[in-house]
Short mmCIF file of N, CA and C in Angstrom, two decimals:
data_model
loop_
_atom_site.label_atom_id
_atom_site.label_comp_id
_atom_site.label_asym_id
_atom_site.label_seq_id
_atom_site.Cartn_x
_atom_site.Cartn_y
_atom_site.Cartn_z
N MET A 1 0.82 -1.19 0.00
CA MET A 1 0.00 0.00 0.00
C MET A 1 0.87 1.26 0.00
N ARG A 2 1.98 1.17 0.66
CA ARG A 2 2.86 2.32 0.74
C ARG A 2 3.40 2.70 -0.64
N ARG A 3 3.81 1.74 -1.45
CA ARG A 3 4.31 2.03 -2.79
C ARG A 3 3.26 2.70 -3.65
N LEU A 4 2.04 2.24 -3.55
CA LEU A 4 0.96 2.81 -4.34
C LEU A 4 0.77 4.28 -3.98
N THR A 5 0.84 4.61 -2.71
CA THR A 5 0.70 5.99 -2.27
C THR A 5 1.82 6.86 -2.82
N VAL A 6 3.03 6.37 -2.79
CA VAL A 6 4.17 7.11 -3.30
C VAL A 6 4.04 7.33 -4.80
N VAL A 7 3.66 6.30 -5.53
CA VAL A 7 3.50 6.40 -6.98
C VAL A 7 2.41 7.40 -7.31
N LEU A 8 1.28 7.32 -6.65
CA LEU A 8 0.19 8.27 -6.89
C LEU A 8 0.61 9.70 -6.52
N GLY A 9 1.36 9.82 -5.45
CA GLY A 9 1.86 11.14 -5.06
C GLY A 9 2.80 11.72 -6.10
N LEU A 10 3.69 10.91 -6.64
CA LEU A 10 4.60 11.37 -7.69
C LEU A 10 3.84 11.73 -8.96
N ALA A 11 2.85 10.93 -9.31
CA ALA A 11 2.04 11.22 -10.50
C ALA A 11 1.31 12.55 -10.34
N ALA A 12 0.77 12.80 -9.16
CA ALA A 12 0.06 14.06 -8.91
C ALA A 12 1.03 15.24 -9.00
N CYS A 13 2.22 15.09 -8.44
CA CYS A 13 3.21 16.17 -8.50
C CYS A 13 3.64 16.44 -9.93
N THR A 14 3.83 15.38 -10.70
CA THR A 14 4.22 15.54 -12.11
C THR A 14 3.13 16.26 -12.88
N THR A 15 1.88 15.86 -12.66
CA THR A 15 0.76 16.51 -13.35
C THR A 15 0.68 17.98 -12.96
N LEU A 16 0.80 18.29 -11.69
CA LEU A 16 0.75 19.68 -11.26
C LEU A 16 1.92 20.47 -11.82
N GLY A 17 3.08 19.85 -11.92
CA GLY A 17 4.25 20.52 -12.51
C GLY A 17 4.02 20.87 -13.96
N VAL A 18 3.42 19.97 -14.72
CA VAL A 18 3.12 20.22 -16.12
C VAL A 18 2.09 21.34 -16.25
N LEU A 19 1.06 21.29 -15.42
CA LEU A 19 0.03 22.33 -15.47
C LEU A 19 0.59 23.70 -15.11
N SER A 20 1.42 23.76 -14.09
CA SER A 20 1.96 25.05 -13.71
C SER A 20 2.94 25.56 -14.75
N ALA A 21 3.69 24.68 -15.40
CA ALA A 21 4.60 25.11 -16.46
C ALA A 21 3.81 25.67 -17.63
N THR A 22 2.68 25.06 -17.95
CA THR A 22 1.83 25.56 -19.02
C THR A 22 1.23 26.90 -18.65
N ALA A 23 0.80 27.03 -17.43
CA ALA A 23 0.18 28.27 -16.99
C ALA A 23 1.16 29.44 -17.02
N TYR A 24 2.43 29.16 -16.82
CA TYR A 24 3.42 30.23 -16.79
C TYR A 24 4.27 30.28 -18.05
N ALA A 25 3.80 29.70 -19.14
CA ALA A 25 4.55 29.69 -20.39
C ALA A 25 4.71 31.10 -20.94
N GLN A 26 3.75 31.96 -20.66
CA GLN A 26 3.81 33.33 -21.15
C GLN A 26 4.83 34.10 -20.32
N SER A 27 5.94 34.47 -20.94
CA SER A 27 6.95 35.22 -20.20
C SER A 27 7.17 36.61 -20.78
N ILE A 28 6.69 36.86 -21.99
CA ILE A 28 6.80 38.18 -22.60
C ILE A 28 5.59 39.00 -22.19
N SER A 29 5.82 40.14 -21.59
CA SER A 29 4.72 40.97 -21.09
C SER A 29 4.03 41.72 -22.22
N ILE A 30 2.83 42.18 -21.94
CA ILE A 30 2.07 42.95 -22.93
C ILE A 30 2.79 44.26 -23.25
N GLU A 31 3.49 44.82 -22.28
CA GLU A 31 4.25 46.05 -22.52
C GLU A 31 5.38 45.82 -23.51
N LYS A 32 6.05 44.67 -23.37
CA LYS A 32 7.12 44.31 -24.30
C LYS A 32 6.57 44.12 -25.72
N VAL A 33 5.43 43.45 -25.83
CA VAL A 33 4.80 43.23 -27.14
C VAL A 33 4.39 44.56 -27.75
N ARG A 34 3.86 45.43 -26.94
CA ARG A 34 3.46 46.77 -27.42
C ARG A 34 4.67 47.51 -27.99
N GLN A 35 5.78 47.47 -27.28
CA GLN A 35 7.00 48.13 -27.75
C GLN A 35 7.52 47.49 -29.03
N MET A 36 7.44 46.17 -29.12
CA MET A 36 7.86 45.47 -30.34
C MET A 36 7.01 45.92 -31.53
N ALA A 37 5.72 46.11 -31.31
CA ALA A 37 4.82 46.56 -32.38
C ALA A 37 5.23 47.95 -32.87
N PHE A 38 5.49 48.84 -31.95
CA PHE A 38 5.92 50.20 -32.33
C PHE A 38 7.26 50.16 -33.06
N ASP A 39 8.17 49.31 -32.60
CA ASP A 39 9.48 49.19 -33.25
C ASP A 39 9.39 48.66 -34.68
N ARG A 40 8.32 47.94 -34.97
CA ARG A 40 8.14 47.36 -36.31
C ARG A 40 7.18 48.16 -37.19
N GLY A 41 6.89 49.39 -36.79
CA GLY A 41 6.15 50.28 -37.67
C GLY A 41 4.67 50.44 -37.39
N ILE A 42 4.15 49.78 -36.38
CA ILE A 42 2.75 49.99 -36.03
C ILE A 42 2.65 51.29 -35.23
N VAL A 43 1.86 52.23 -35.72
CA VAL A 43 1.73 53.51 -35.03
C VAL A 43 0.37 53.64 -34.33
N ASP A 44 -0.62 52.86 -34.77
CA ASP A 44 -1.95 52.89 -34.16
C ASP A 44 -2.35 51.47 -33.79
N LEU A 45 -2.28 51.16 -32.50
CA LEU A 45 -2.63 49.82 -32.03
C LEU A 45 -4.15 49.70 -31.91
N GLU A 46 -4.70 48.68 -32.54
CA GLU A 46 -6.13 48.44 -32.43
C GLU A 46 -6.43 47.37 -31.40
N GLU A 47 -5.55 46.35 -31.31
CA GLU A 47 -5.80 45.25 -30.38
C GLU A 47 -4.52 44.48 -30.10
N ILE A 48 -4.34 44.12 -28.84
CA ILE A 48 -3.31 43.17 -28.43
C ILE A 48 -4.03 42.12 -27.60
N GLU A 49 -3.90 40.88 -28.03
CA GLU A 49 -4.63 39.81 -27.37
C GLU A 49 -3.72 38.61 -27.16
N TYR A 50 -3.79 38.03 -25.96
CA TYR A 50 -3.03 36.82 -25.67
C TYR A 50 -3.88 35.61 -26.02
N LYS A 51 -3.38 34.77 -26.93
CA LYS A 51 -4.05 33.54 -27.33
C LYS A 51 -3.42 32.39 -26.55
N ARG A 52 -4.07 32.00 -25.47
CA ARG A 52 -3.52 31.03 -24.55
C ARG A 52 -3.30 29.66 -25.18
N ARG A 53 -4.23 29.19 -25.98
CA ARG A 53 -4.09 27.85 -26.59
C ARG A 53 -2.86 27.75 -27.47
N ARG A 54 -2.55 28.82 -28.20
CA ARG A 54 -1.39 28.81 -29.10
C ARG A 54 -0.15 29.43 -28.46
N ASN A 55 -0.33 30.03 -27.27
CA ASN A 55 0.74 30.70 -26.54
C ASN A 55 1.41 31.78 -27.39
N ILE A 56 0.57 32.63 -27.97
CA ILE A 56 1.07 33.76 -28.76
C ILE A 56 0.34 35.03 -28.37
N TRP A 57 0.99 36.14 -28.64
CA TRP A 57 0.36 37.45 -28.60
C TRP A 57 -0.04 37.80 -30.02
N LYS A 58 -1.28 38.22 -30.20
CA LYS A 58 -1.76 38.65 -31.51
C LYS A 58 -1.96 40.16 -31.44
N VAL A 59 -1.31 40.86 -32.37
CA VAL A 59 -1.35 42.32 -32.40
C VAL A 59 -1.98 42.76 -33.72
N GLU A 60 -2.90 43.70 -33.64
CA GLU A 60 -3.49 44.28 -34.83
C GLU A 60 -3.37 45.79 -34.73
N GLY A 61 -3.01 46.43 -35.85
CA GLY A 61 -2.87 47.87 -35.86
C GLY A 61 -2.68 48.40 -37.26
N GLU A 62 -2.25 49.65 -37.33
CA GLU A 62 -2.01 50.31 -38.62
C GLU A 62 -0.64 50.96 -38.62
N ASP A 63 -0.05 51.05 -39.82
CA ASP A 63 1.21 51.77 -39.96
C ASP A 63 0.91 53.24 -40.28
N ALA A 64 1.93 54.03 -40.53
CA ALA A 64 1.78 55.47 -40.75
C ALA A 64 0.95 55.79 -42.00
N ARG A 65 0.93 54.88 -42.97
CA ARG A 65 0.15 55.09 -44.20
C ARG A 65 -1.30 54.66 -44.06
N GLY A 66 -1.64 54.04 -42.93
CA GLY A 66 -3.00 53.56 -42.71
C GLY A 66 -3.22 52.13 -43.12
N ASP A 67 -2.15 51.44 -43.53
CA ASP A 67 -2.27 50.03 -43.90
C ASP A 67 -2.39 49.17 -42.64
N ASP A 68 -3.23 48.15 -42.72
CA ASP A 68 -3.42 47.22 -41.60
C ASP A 68 -2.20 46.32 -41.44
N ILE A 69 -1.85 46.05 -40.20
CA ILE A 69 -0.74 45.15 -39.88
C ILE A 69 -1.23 44.16 -38.83
N GLU A 70 -0.89 42.88 -39.04
CA GLU A 70 -1.14 41.85 -38.05
C GLU A 70 0.19 41.20 -37.71
N MET A 71 0.44 41.06 -36.42
CA MET A 71 1.70 40.50 -35.96
C MET A 71 1.41 39.44 -34.90
N HIS A 72 2.10 38.30 -34.97
CA HIS A 72 2.01 37.26 -33.95
C HIS A 72 3.38 37.10 -33.31
N VAL A 73 3.38 37.06 -31.98
CA VAL A 73 4.63 36.96 -31.22
C VAL A 73 4.55 35.74 -30.30
N ASP A 74 5.57 34.90 -30.34
CA ASP A 74 5.65 33.77 -29.43
C ASP A 74 5.74 34.32 -28.01
N ALA A 75 4.80 33.93 -27.15
CA ALA A 75 4.71 34.50 -25.81
C ALA A 75 5.82 34.03 -24.88
N THR A 76 6.51 32.97 -25.24
CA THR A 76 7.61 32.49 -24.40
C THR A 76 8.94 33.11 -24.81
N THR A 77 9.23 33.11 -26.11
CA THR A 77 10.54 33.55 -26.58
C THR A 77 10.59 35.00 -27.04
N GLY A 78 9.43 35.56 -27.42
CA GLY A 78 9.41 36.92 -27.94
C GLY A 78 9.72 37.00 -29.42
N ARG A 79 9.83 35.84 -30.08
CA ARG A 79 10.13 35.81 -31.51
C ARG A 79 8.88 36.16 -32.30
N VAL A 80 9.02 37.03 -33.32
CA VAL A 80 7.90 37.37 -34.19
C VAL A 80 7.68 36.20 -35.13
N ILE A 81 6.52 35.61 -35.07
CA ILE A 81 6.17 34.44 -35.86
C ILE A 81 5.56 34.86 -37.20
N LYS A 82 4.79 35.92 -37.16
CA LYS A 82 4.08 36.38 -38.35
C LYS A 82 4.01 37.89 -38.34
N MET A 83 4.23 38.48 -39.50
CA MET A 83 4.10 39.92 -39.67
C MET A 83 3.49 40.12 -41.04
N GLU A 84 2.24 40.54 -41.08
CA GLU A 84 1.52 40.64 -42.34
C GLU A 84 0.92 42.04 -42.50
N ARG A 85 1.14 42.63 -43.66
CA ARG A 85 0.58 43.95 -43.98
C ARG A 85 -0.46 43.80 -45.08
N ASP A 86 -1.57 44.50 -44.93
CA ASP A 86 -2.61 44.51 -45.96
C ASP A 86 -2.68 45.86 -46.64
#
């Protein structure tokens, strides 16, 4: 019975560790993403949204000419995954 308790305890700790790692995967702050958007030519921010399932920041805005820009940023590394102008 003692082994079973230890195994179940370890399984619970492992599961909680995975859940907490997922919950804290976002390490790039919204302020950092905002600054990245301005650095890449977005002058009018329309929306910044954290997409938890994909672990990305989605940014929508306009450049100085009024063209729409959509940018996706990896929320863990800060790498720009997508930058699209319309």
